[in-house]
mmCIF file of C-alpha atoms in Angstrom:
data_model
loop_
_atom_site.group_PDB
_atom_site.id
_atom_site.type_symbol
_atom_site.label_atom_id
_atom_site.label_comp_id
_atom_site.label_asym_id
_atom_site.label_seq_id
_atom_site.Cartn_x
_atom_site.Cartn_y
_atom_site.Cartn_z
ATOM 1 C CA UNK A 1 48.757 23.290 -27.386
ATOM 2 C CA UNK A 2 44.998 22.631 -27.570
ATOM 3 C CA UNK A 3 43.003 21.848 -24.491
ATOM 4 C CA UNK A 4 41.554 18.335 -24.412
ATOM 5 C CA UNK A 5 38.116 17.691 -23.008
ATOM 6 C CA UNK A 6 37.458 14.230 -21.648
ATOM 7 C CA UNK A 7 34.020 13.047 -20.694
ATOM 8 C CA UNK A 8 33.647 11.081 -17.499
ATOM 9 C CA UNK A 9 31.163 8.224 -17.592
ATOM 10 C CA UNK A 10 29.544 8.316 -14.182
ATOM 11 C CA UNK A 11 27.270 5.408 -13.504
ATOM 12 C CA UNK A 12 29.264 2.687 -15.201
ATOM 13 C CA UNK A 13 28.539 -0.692 -13.546
ATOM 14 C CA UNK A 14 25.371 0.681 -11.947
ATOM 15 C CA UNK A 15 22.163 -1.361 -12.231
ATOM 16 C CA UNK A 16 19.558 -0.206 -14.702
ATOM 17 C CA UNK A 17 16.865 1.727 -12.844
ATOM 18 C CA UNK A 18 13.388 2.792 -13.947
ATOM 19 C CA UNK A 19 11.119 4.541 -11.429
ATOM 20 C CA UNK A 20 12.566 2.559 -8.516
ATOM 21 C CA UNK A 21 12.623 -0.814 -10.283
ATOM 22 C CA UNK A 22 16.083 -2.369 -10.558
ATOM 23 C CA UNK A 23 17.573 -4.689 -13.191
ATOM 24 C CA UNK A 24 15.482 -7.790 -13.988
ATOM 25 C CA UNK A 25 12.422 -6.462 -12.121
ATOM 26 C CA UNK A 26 11.737 -4.143 -15.053
ATOM 27 C CA UNK A 27 11.318 -7.237 -17.227
ATOM 28 C CA UNK A 28 9.077 -8.939 -14.647
ATOM 29 C CA UNK A 29 6.925 -5.807 -14.515
ATOM 30 C CA UNK A 30 6.622 -5.620 -18.309
ATOM 31 C CA UNK A 31 5.721 -9.320 -18.623
ATOM 32 C CA UNK A 32 3.043 -8.990 -15.942
ATOM 33 C CA UNK A 33 1.498 -5.901 -17.513
ATOM 34 C CA UNK A 34 1.407 -7.528 -20.963
ATOM 35 C CA UNK A 35 -0.261 -10.584 -19.381
ATOM 36 C CA UNK A 36 -2.886 -8.321 -17.801
ATOM 37 C CA UNK A 37 -3.486 -6.663 -21.173
ATOM 38 C CA UNK A 38 -4.022 -10.080 -22.740
ATOM 39 C CA UNK A 39 -6.342 -11.042 -19.876
ATOM 40 C CA UNK A 40 -8.431 -7.925 -20.510
ATOM 41 C CA UNK A 41 -8.556 -8.707 -24.231
ATOM 42 C CA UNK A 42 -9.721 -12.276 -23.526
ATOM 43 C CA UNK A 43 -12.381 -11.071 -21.086
ATOM 44 C CA UNK A 44 -13.591 -8.499 -23.635
ATOM 45 C CA UNK A 45 -13.641 -11.158 -26.374
ATOM 46 C CA UNK A 46 -15.866 -13.442 -24.297
ATOM 47 C CA UNK A 47 -18.302 -10.615 -23.620
ATOM 48 C CA UNK A 48 -17.598 -9.738 -20.000
ATOM 49 C CA UNK A 49 -18.996 -6.284 -19.193
ATOM 50 C CA UNK A 50 -16.440 -3.488 -19.115
ATOM 51 C CA UNK A 51 -17.590 -2.235 -15.715
ATOM 52 C CA UNK A 52 -16.365 -5.552 -14.263
ATOM 53 C CA UNK A 53 -13.271 -6.260 -16.345
ATOM 54 C CA UNK A 54 -11.626 -2.816 -16.268
ATOM 55 C CA UNK A 55 -11.602 -2.416 -12.461
ATOM 56 C CA UNK A 56 -10.540 -6.046 -12.044
ATOM 57 C CA UNK A 57 -7.562 -5.634 -14.366
ATOM 58 C CA UNK A 58 -6.642 -2.275 -12.800
ATOM 59 C CA UNK A 59 -6.698 -3.719 -9.286
ATOM 60 C CA UNK A 60 -4.659 -6.743 -10.398
ATOM 61 C CA UNK A 61 -2.207 -4.377 -12.117
ATOM 62 C CA UNK A 62 -1.816 -2.276 -8.976
ATOM 63 C CA UNK A 63 -1.154 -5.384 -6.903
ATOM 64 C CA UNK A 64 1.382 -6.631 -9.488
ATOM 65 C CA UNK A 65 3.261 -3.308 -9.579
ATOM 66 C CA UNK A 66 3.307 -3.149 -5.775
ATOM 67 C CA UNK A 67 4.544 -6.747 -5.483
ATOM 68 C CA UNK A 68 7.358 -6.243 -8.007
ATOM 69 C CA UNK A 69 8.345 -2.980 -6.308
ATOM 70 C CA UNK A 70 8.467 -4.827 -2.966
ATOM 71 C CA UNK A 71 10.725 -7.530 -4.470
ATOM 72 C CA UNK A 72 12.969 -4.893 -6.039
ATOM 73 C CA UNK A 73 13.409 -3.074 -2.745
ATOM 74 C CA UNK A 74 13.825 -6.241 -0.660
ATOM 75 C CA UNK A 75 16.289 -8.201 -2.791
ATOM 76 C CA UNK A 76 18.049 -5.590 -4.939
ATOM 77 C CA UNK A 77 19.730 -6.241 -8.268
ATOM 78 C CA UNK A 78 20.778 -9.895 -7.850
ATOM 79 C CA UNK A 79 19.197 -10.822 -4.523
ATOM 80 C CA UNK A 80 16.169 -12.668 -5.902
ATOM 81 C CA UNK A 81 18.386 -14.795 -8.142
ATOM 82 C CA UNK A 82 20.619 -15.602 -5.153
ATOM 83 C CA UNK A 83 17.579 -16.543 -3.072
ATOM 84 C CA UNK A 84 16.329 -18.878 -5.802
ATOM 85 C CA UNK A 85 19.812 -20.417 -6.076
ATOM 86 C CA UNK A 86 19.975 -21.038 -2.332
ATOM 87 C CA UNK A 87 16.661 -22.903 -2.395
ATOM 88 C CA UNK A 88 18.112 -25.330 -4.973
ATOM 89 C CA UNK A 89 21.110 -26.221 -2.811
ATOM 90 C CA UNK A 90 20.941 -29.609 -1.053
ATOM 91 C CA UNK A 91 20.811 -29.587 2.733
ATOM 92 C CA UNK A 92 23.395 -32.359 3.036
ATOM 93 C CA UNK A 93 25.417 -34.881 1.023
ATOM 94 C CA UNK A 94 25.322 -38.585 1.847
ATOM 95 C CA UNK A 95 28.215 -40.799 0.738
ATOM 96 C CA UNK A 96 28.007 -44.548 1.451
ATOM 97 C CA UNK A 97 31.624 -45.521 0.866
ATOM 98 C CA UNK A 98 35.097 -44.168 1.636
ATOM 99 C CA UNK A 99 36.343 -45.036 -1.860
ATOM 100 C CA UNK A 100 35.781 -41.447 -2.983
ATOM 101 C CA UNK A 101 38.379 -40.276 -0.480
ATOM 102 C CA UNK A 102 40.807 -43.205 -0.649
ATOM 103 C CA UNK A 103 41.173 -43.584 -4.429
ATOM 104 C CA UNK A 104 39.939 -40.412 -6.195
ATOM 105 C CA UNK A 105 39.587 -40.445 -9.960
ATOM 106 C CA UNK A 106 42.639 -39.452 -11.975
ATOM 107 C CA UNK A 107 40.567 -37.380 -14.412
#
């Protein structure tokens, strides 16, 4: 009888990680860096000197990476989405009549 070798997939259902960034934060980071690249291209097109535009974009990029890393560590994989969902919830419901409770819809 031949020996069977089975591979074990460790890490199934784990969030995607890249250098400490989890899940959707990788996308936020990529979008921000592409936006900074476009900002540099626009500044170069309009003739802004390189000794002003390059450090400005680099500093903005460092702040963006640090901010996204902070969000990734603070909220985790789904935490930011949950926080945004909580802010959309109403504080209270106000019903003027008792008809909702006395005769509910049949549908």
